[in-house]
Each structure stands twice: as structure tokens, then as C-alpha cells.
mmCIF file of C-alpha atoms in Angstrom:
data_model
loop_
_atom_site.group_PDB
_atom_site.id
_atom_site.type_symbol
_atom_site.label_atom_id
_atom_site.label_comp_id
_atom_site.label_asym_id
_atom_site.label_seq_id
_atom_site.Cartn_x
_atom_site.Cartn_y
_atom_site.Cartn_z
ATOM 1 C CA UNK A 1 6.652 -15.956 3.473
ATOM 2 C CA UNK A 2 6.063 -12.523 2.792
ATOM 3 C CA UNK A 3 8.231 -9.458 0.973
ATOM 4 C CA UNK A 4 7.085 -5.773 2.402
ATOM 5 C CA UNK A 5 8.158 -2.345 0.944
ATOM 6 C CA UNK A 6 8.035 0.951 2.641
ATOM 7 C CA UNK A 7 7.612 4.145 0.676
ATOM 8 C CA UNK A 8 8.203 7.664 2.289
ATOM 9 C CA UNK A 9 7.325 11.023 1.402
ATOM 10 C CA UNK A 10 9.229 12.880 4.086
ATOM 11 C CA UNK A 11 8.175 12.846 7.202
ATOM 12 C CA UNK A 12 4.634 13.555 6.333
ATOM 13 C CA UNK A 13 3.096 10.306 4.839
ATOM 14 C CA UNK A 14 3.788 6.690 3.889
ATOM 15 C CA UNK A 15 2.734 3.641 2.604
ATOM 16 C CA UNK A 16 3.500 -0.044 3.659
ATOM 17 C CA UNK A 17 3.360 -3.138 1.326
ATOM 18 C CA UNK A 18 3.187 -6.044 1.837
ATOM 19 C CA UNK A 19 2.353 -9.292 -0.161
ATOM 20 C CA UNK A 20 2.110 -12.622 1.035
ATOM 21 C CA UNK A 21 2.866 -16.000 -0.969
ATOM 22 C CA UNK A 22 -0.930 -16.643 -0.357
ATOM 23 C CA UNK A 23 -1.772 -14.961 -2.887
ATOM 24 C CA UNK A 24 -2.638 -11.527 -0.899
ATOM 25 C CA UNK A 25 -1.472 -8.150 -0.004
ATOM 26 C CA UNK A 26 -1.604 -5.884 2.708
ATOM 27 C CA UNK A 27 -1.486 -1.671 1.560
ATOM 28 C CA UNK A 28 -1.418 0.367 4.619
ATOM 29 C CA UNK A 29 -1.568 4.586 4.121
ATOM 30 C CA UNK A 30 -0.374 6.547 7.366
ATOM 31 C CA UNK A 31 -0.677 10.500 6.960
ATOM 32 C CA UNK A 32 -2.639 10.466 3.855
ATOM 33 C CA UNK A 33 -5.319 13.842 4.345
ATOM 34 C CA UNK A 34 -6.443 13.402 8.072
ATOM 35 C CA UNK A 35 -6.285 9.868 8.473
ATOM 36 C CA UNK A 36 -4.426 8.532 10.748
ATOM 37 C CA UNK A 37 -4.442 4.964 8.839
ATOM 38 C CA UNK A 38 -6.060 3.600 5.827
ATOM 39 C CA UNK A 39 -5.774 -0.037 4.837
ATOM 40 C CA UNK A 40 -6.427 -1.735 2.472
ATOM 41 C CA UNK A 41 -6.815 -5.740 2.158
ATOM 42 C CA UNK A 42 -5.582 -7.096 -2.133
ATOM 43 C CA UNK A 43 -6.430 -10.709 -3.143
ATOM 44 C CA UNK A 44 -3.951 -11.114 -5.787
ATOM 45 C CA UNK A 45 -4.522 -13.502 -8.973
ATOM 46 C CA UNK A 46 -1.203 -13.534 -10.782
ATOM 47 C CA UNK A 47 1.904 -11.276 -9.272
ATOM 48 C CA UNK A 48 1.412 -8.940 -12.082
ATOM 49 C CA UNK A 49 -0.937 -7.129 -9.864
ATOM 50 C CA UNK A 50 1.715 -5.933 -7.600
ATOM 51 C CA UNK A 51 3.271 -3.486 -9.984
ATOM 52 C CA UNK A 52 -0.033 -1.593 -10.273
ATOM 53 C CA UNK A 53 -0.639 -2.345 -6.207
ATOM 54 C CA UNK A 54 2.894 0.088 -5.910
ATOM 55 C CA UNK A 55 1.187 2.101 -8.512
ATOM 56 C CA UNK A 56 -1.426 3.233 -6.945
ATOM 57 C CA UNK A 57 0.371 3.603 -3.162
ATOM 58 C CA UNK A 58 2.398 6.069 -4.863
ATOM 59 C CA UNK A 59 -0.087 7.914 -6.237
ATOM 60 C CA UNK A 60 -2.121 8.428 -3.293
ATOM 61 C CA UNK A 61 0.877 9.586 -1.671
ATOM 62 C CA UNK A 62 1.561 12.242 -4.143
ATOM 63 C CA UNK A 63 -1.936 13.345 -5.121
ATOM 64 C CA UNK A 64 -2.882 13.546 -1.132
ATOM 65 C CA UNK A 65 -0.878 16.290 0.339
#
């Protein structure tokens, strides 16, 4: 049981989320600088995490171009 959410910035960069019932989440970075992939493994306490998890995915994909 999971729920994932891809966010684009064109064709240059995204970011993949996904958080599991388990209590963690995956945050995966393609095209960010010259990276090919980041990743990036969340244990989650409460699922008021998540917002800031989206948070900072976005940021990294504005503030790294």
C-alpha cells in the first residue's frame, strides 16, 4: 500500500514520491545538476511529514537548474 507523486519541470528534471503505509518514503531526483539520480530514503513519524517531504522535492527542483 503505497501512494507515489511525480513532479516535472519540463523535460529537464523530476522528482518521484513515494510513501508507503509503513511508515516510510521513497524521494528520488533525476536531472537535478549532473546527477543522473539522487535518492533519498524518509522514515516518517506522523503523515504530517509528507507535506514538507513535497516541500523540499520542489525546491530542489527549482533552486537546481
Amino acid at each position: 500500500m503505497s501512494l507515489g507523486v511525480r513532479i516535472e519541470r519540463g523535460a529537464a528534471a523530476e522528482a518521484e514520491l513515494v510513501v508507503y503505509a509503513g511508515g516510510w518514503a521513497d524521494l528520488m531526483l533525476y536531472g537535478i545538476r549532473d546527477e543522473d539520480v539522487l535518492g533519498e530514503y524518509v522514515e516518517l513519524e506522523t503523515a504530517d511529514e509528507v507535506g514538507p517531504l513535497v516541500d523540499r522535492a520542489v525546491a530542489r527542483l527549482l533552486s537546481d537548474t
